[in-house]
CSV table of C-alpha atoms in Angstrom, one decimal:
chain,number,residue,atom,x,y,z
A,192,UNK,CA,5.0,19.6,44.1
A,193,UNK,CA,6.0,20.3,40.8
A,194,UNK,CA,2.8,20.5,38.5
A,195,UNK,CA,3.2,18.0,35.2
A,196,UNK,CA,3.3,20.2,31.8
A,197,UNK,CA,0.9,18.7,28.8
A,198,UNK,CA,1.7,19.0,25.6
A,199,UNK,CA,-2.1,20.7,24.8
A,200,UNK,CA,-4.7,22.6,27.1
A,201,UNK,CA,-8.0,20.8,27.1
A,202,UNK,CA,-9.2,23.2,24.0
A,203,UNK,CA,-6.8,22.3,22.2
A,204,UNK,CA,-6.0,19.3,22.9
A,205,UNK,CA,-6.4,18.0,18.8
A,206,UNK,CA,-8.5,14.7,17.1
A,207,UNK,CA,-6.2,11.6,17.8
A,208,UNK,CA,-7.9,10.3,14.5
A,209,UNK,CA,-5.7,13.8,12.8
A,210,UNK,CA,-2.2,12.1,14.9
A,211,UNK,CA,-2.9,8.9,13.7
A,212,UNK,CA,-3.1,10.1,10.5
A,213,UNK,CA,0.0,12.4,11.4
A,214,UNK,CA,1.8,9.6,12.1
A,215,UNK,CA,1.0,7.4,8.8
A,216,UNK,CA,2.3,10.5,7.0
A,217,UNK,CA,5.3,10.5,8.5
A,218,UNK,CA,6.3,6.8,8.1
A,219,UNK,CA,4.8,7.5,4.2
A,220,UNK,CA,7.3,9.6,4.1
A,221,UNK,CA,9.8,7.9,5.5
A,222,UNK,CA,10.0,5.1,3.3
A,223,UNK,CA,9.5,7.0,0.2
A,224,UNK,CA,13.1,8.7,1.3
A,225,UNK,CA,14.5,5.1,1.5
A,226,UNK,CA,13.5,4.4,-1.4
A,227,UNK,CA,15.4,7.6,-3.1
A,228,UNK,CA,18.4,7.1,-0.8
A,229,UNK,CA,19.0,3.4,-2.6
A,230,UNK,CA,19.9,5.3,-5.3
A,231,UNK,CA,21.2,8.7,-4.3
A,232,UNK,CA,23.7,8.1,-1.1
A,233,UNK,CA,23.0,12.0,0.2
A,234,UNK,CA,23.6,13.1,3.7
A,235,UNK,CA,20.4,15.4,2.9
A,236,UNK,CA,18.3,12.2,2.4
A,237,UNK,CA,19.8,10.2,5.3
A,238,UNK,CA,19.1,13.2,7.5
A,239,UNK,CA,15.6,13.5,6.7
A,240,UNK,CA,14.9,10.0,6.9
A,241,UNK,CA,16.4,10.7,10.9
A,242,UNK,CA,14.1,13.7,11.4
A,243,UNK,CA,11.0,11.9,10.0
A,244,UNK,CA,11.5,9.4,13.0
A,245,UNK,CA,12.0,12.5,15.3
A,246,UNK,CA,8.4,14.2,14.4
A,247,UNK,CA,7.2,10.8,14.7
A,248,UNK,CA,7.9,10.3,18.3
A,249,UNK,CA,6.7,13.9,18.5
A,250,UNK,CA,3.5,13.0,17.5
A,251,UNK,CA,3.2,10.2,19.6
A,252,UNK,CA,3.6,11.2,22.9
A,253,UNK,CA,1.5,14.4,22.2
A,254,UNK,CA,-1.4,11.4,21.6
A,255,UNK,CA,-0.4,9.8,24.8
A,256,UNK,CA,-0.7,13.0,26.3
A,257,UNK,CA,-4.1,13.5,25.3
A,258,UNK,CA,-5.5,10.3,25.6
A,259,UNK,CA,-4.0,10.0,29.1
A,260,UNK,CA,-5.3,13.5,30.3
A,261,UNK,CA,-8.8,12.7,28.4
A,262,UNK,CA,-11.2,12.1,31.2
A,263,UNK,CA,-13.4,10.4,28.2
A,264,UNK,CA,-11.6,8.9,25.1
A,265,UNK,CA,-13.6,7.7,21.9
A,266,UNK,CA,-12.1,4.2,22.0
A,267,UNK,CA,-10.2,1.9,24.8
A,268,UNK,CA,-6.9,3.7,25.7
A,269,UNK,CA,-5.2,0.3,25.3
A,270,UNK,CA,-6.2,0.1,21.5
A,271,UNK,CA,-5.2,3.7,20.7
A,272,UNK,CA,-1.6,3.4,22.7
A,273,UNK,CA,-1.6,-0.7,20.7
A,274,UNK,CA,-2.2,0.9,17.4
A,275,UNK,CA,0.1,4.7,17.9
A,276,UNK,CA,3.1,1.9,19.2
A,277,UNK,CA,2.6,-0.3,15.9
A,278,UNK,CA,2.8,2.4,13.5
A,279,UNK,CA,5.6,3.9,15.0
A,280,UNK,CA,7.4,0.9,15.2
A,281,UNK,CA,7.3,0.8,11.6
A,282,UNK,CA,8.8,4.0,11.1
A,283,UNK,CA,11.3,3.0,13.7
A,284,UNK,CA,12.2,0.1,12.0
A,285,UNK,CA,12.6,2.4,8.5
A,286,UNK,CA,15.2,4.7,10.5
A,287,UNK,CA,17.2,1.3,11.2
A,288,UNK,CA,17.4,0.2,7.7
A,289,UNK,CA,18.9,3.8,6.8
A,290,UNK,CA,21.2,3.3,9.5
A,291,UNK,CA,22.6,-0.4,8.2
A,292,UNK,CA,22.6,0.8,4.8
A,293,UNK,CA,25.0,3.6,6.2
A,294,UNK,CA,27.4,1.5,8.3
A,295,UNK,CA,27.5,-1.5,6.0
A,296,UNK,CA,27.7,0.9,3.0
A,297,UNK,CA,25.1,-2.4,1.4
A,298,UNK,CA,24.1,-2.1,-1.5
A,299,UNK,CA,21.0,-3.6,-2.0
A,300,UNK,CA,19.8,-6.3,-4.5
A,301,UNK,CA,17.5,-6.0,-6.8
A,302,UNK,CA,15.0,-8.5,-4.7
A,303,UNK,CA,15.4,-5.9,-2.1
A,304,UNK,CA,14.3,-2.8,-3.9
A,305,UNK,CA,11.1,-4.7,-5.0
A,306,UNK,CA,10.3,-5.6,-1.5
A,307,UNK,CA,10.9,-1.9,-0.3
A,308,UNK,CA,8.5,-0.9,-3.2
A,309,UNK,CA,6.3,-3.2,-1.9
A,310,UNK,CA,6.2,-2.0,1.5
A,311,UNK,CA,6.1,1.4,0.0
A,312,UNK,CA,2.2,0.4,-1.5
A,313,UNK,CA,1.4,-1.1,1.5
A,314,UNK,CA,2.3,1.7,4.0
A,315,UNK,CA,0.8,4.3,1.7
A,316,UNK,CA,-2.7,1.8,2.0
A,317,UNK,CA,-2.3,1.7,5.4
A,318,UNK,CA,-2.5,5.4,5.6
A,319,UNK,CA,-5.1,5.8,3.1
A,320,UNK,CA,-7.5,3.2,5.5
A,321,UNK,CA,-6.6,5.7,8.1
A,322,UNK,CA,-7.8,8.8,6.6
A,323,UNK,CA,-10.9,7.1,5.6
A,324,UNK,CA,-11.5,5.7,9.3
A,325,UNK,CA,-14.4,8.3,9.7
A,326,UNK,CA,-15.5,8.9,5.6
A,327,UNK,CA,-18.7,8.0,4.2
A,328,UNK,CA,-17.2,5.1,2.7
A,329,UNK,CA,-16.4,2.3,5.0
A,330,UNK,CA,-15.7,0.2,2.3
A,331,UNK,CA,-13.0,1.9,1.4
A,332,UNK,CA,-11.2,1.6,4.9
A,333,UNK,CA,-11.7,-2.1,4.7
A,334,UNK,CA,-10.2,-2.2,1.2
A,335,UNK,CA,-7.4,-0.1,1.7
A,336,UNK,CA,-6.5,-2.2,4.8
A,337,UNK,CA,-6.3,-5.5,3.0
A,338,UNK,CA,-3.8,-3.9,0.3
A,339,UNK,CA,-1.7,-3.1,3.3
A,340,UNK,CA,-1.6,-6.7,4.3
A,341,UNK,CA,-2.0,-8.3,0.6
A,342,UNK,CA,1.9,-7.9,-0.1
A,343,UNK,CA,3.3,-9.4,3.0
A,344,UNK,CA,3.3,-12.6,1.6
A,345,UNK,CA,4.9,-11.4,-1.7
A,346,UNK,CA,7.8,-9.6,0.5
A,347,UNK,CA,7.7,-13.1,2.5
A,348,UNK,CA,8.5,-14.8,-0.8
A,349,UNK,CA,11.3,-12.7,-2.1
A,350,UNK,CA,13.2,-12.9,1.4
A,351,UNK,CA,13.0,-16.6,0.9
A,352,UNK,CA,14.5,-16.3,-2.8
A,353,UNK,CA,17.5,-14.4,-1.4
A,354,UNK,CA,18.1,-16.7,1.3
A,355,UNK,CA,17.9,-19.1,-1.2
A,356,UNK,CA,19.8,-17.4,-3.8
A,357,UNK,CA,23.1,-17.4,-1.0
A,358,UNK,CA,23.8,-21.2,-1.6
A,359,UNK,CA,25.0,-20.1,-5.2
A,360,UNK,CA,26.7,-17.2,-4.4
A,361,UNK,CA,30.5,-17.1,-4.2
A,362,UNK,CA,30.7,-13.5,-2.0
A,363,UNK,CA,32.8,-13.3,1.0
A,364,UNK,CA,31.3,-14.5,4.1
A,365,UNK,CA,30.5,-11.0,5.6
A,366,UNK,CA,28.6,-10.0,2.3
A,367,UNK,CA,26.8,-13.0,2.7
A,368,UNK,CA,25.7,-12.4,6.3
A,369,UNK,CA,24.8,-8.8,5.8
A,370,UNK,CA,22.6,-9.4,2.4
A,371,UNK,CA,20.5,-12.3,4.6
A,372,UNK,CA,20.2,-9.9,7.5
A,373,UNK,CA,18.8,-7.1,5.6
A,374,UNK,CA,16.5,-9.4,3.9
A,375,UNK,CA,15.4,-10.4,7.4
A,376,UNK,CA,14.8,-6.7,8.2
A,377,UNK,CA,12.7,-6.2,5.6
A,378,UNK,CA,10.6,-9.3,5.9
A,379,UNK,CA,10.6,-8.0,9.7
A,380,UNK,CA,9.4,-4.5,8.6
A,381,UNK,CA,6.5,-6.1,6.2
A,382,UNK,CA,5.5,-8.1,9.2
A,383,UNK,CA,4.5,-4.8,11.5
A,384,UNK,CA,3.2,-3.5,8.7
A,385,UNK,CA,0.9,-6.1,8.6
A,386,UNK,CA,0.6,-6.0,12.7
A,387,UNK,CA,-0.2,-2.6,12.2
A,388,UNK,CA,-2.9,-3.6,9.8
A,389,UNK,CA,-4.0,-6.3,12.4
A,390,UNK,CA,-4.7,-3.5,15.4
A,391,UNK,CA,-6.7,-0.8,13.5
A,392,UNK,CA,-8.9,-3.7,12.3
A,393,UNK,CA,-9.9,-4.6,15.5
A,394,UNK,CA,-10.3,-1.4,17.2
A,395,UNK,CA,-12.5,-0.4,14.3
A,396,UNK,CA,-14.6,-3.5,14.5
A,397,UNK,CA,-14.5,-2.4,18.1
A,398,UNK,CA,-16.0,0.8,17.5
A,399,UNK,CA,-18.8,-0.3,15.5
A,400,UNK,CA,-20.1,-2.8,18.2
């Protein structure tokens, strides 16, 4: 029988605390090239934003490899897979918005860019609470998680003004179905964001038990 290949030997084998923080990088990353590519249409950028979601799944299944080889893990297996699957759904979801922009050539609204900035702050908090996780200062984890939840009711609010704002408009049908789906996929992305948020709260209040 063929023997399975790991990703690490057990030495080295690295902190899934470091991928977690790996991954939050990435997605940081990610939508800070969205956010250029709004207003710079470059291959380059578009490119990036694709190999960003590549190092992500990278970094993913090298955790699962480690926590499923582990014969003792620091927290429930479930919880670290719940929380690894969240944040790369986000950066997932980042890839997709690249990808409409591209075959829609959409140019976003204005409402839009402030609710990508927005997710842009919350992400970055996100991976901030992440890299404080095991600091001195617990505080700070638990303040940089609520900033990355404290905008998803803002982004919540601007998707409904451009849902709203269609009644008025006098674009073509097809303009008019692609600006309300791409305000749904961002109110979607600020929503895993906040899921995100949701699962490394309670797996750190379940470490602390």
């Amino acid at each position: 029988m063929e023997k399975k290949q790991y990703f690490f030997t057990k030495k080295e084998r690295p902190d899934f605390y470091i991928m977690l923080q790996n991954q939050c990088h990435i997605t940081a990353q990610s939508i800070s090239l969205l956010l250029q590519f709004l207003s710079d249409r470059q291959e380059p950028l578009a490119e990036e934003i694709e190999q960003c979601e590549k190092r992500a799944d990278k970094v993913r299944r090298e955790l699962i490899d480690y926590v499923e080889n582990s014969f003792i893990t620091p927290l429930d297996r479930h919880d670290l897979f719940a929380v690894s699957r969240s944040i790369d759904d986000v950066t997932d979801k980042i890839k997709d918005l690249k990808d409409f922009l591209l075959f829609f050539t959409y140019e976003p609204t204005e409402k839009h860019v402030e609710m990508i900035r927005l997710i842009e702050q919350s992400i970055y908090s996100l991976c901030s609470a992440i890299n404080e996780w095991s600091g001195a200062n617990p505080d700070a984890f638990w303040e940089n998680l609520v900033k990355a939840k404290k905008n998803e009711n803002q982004i919540k609010r601007l998707y409904w003004e451009n849902i709203d704002s269609l009644e008025s408009t006098d674009l073509p049908l097809k303009d008019v179905i692609i600006m309300r789906e791409f305000s749904k996929d961002l109110n979607s992305l600020a929503n895993k964001i906040g899921k995100a948020a949701d699962r490394i709260s309670d797996m750190k209040i379940k470490s602390i038990k």
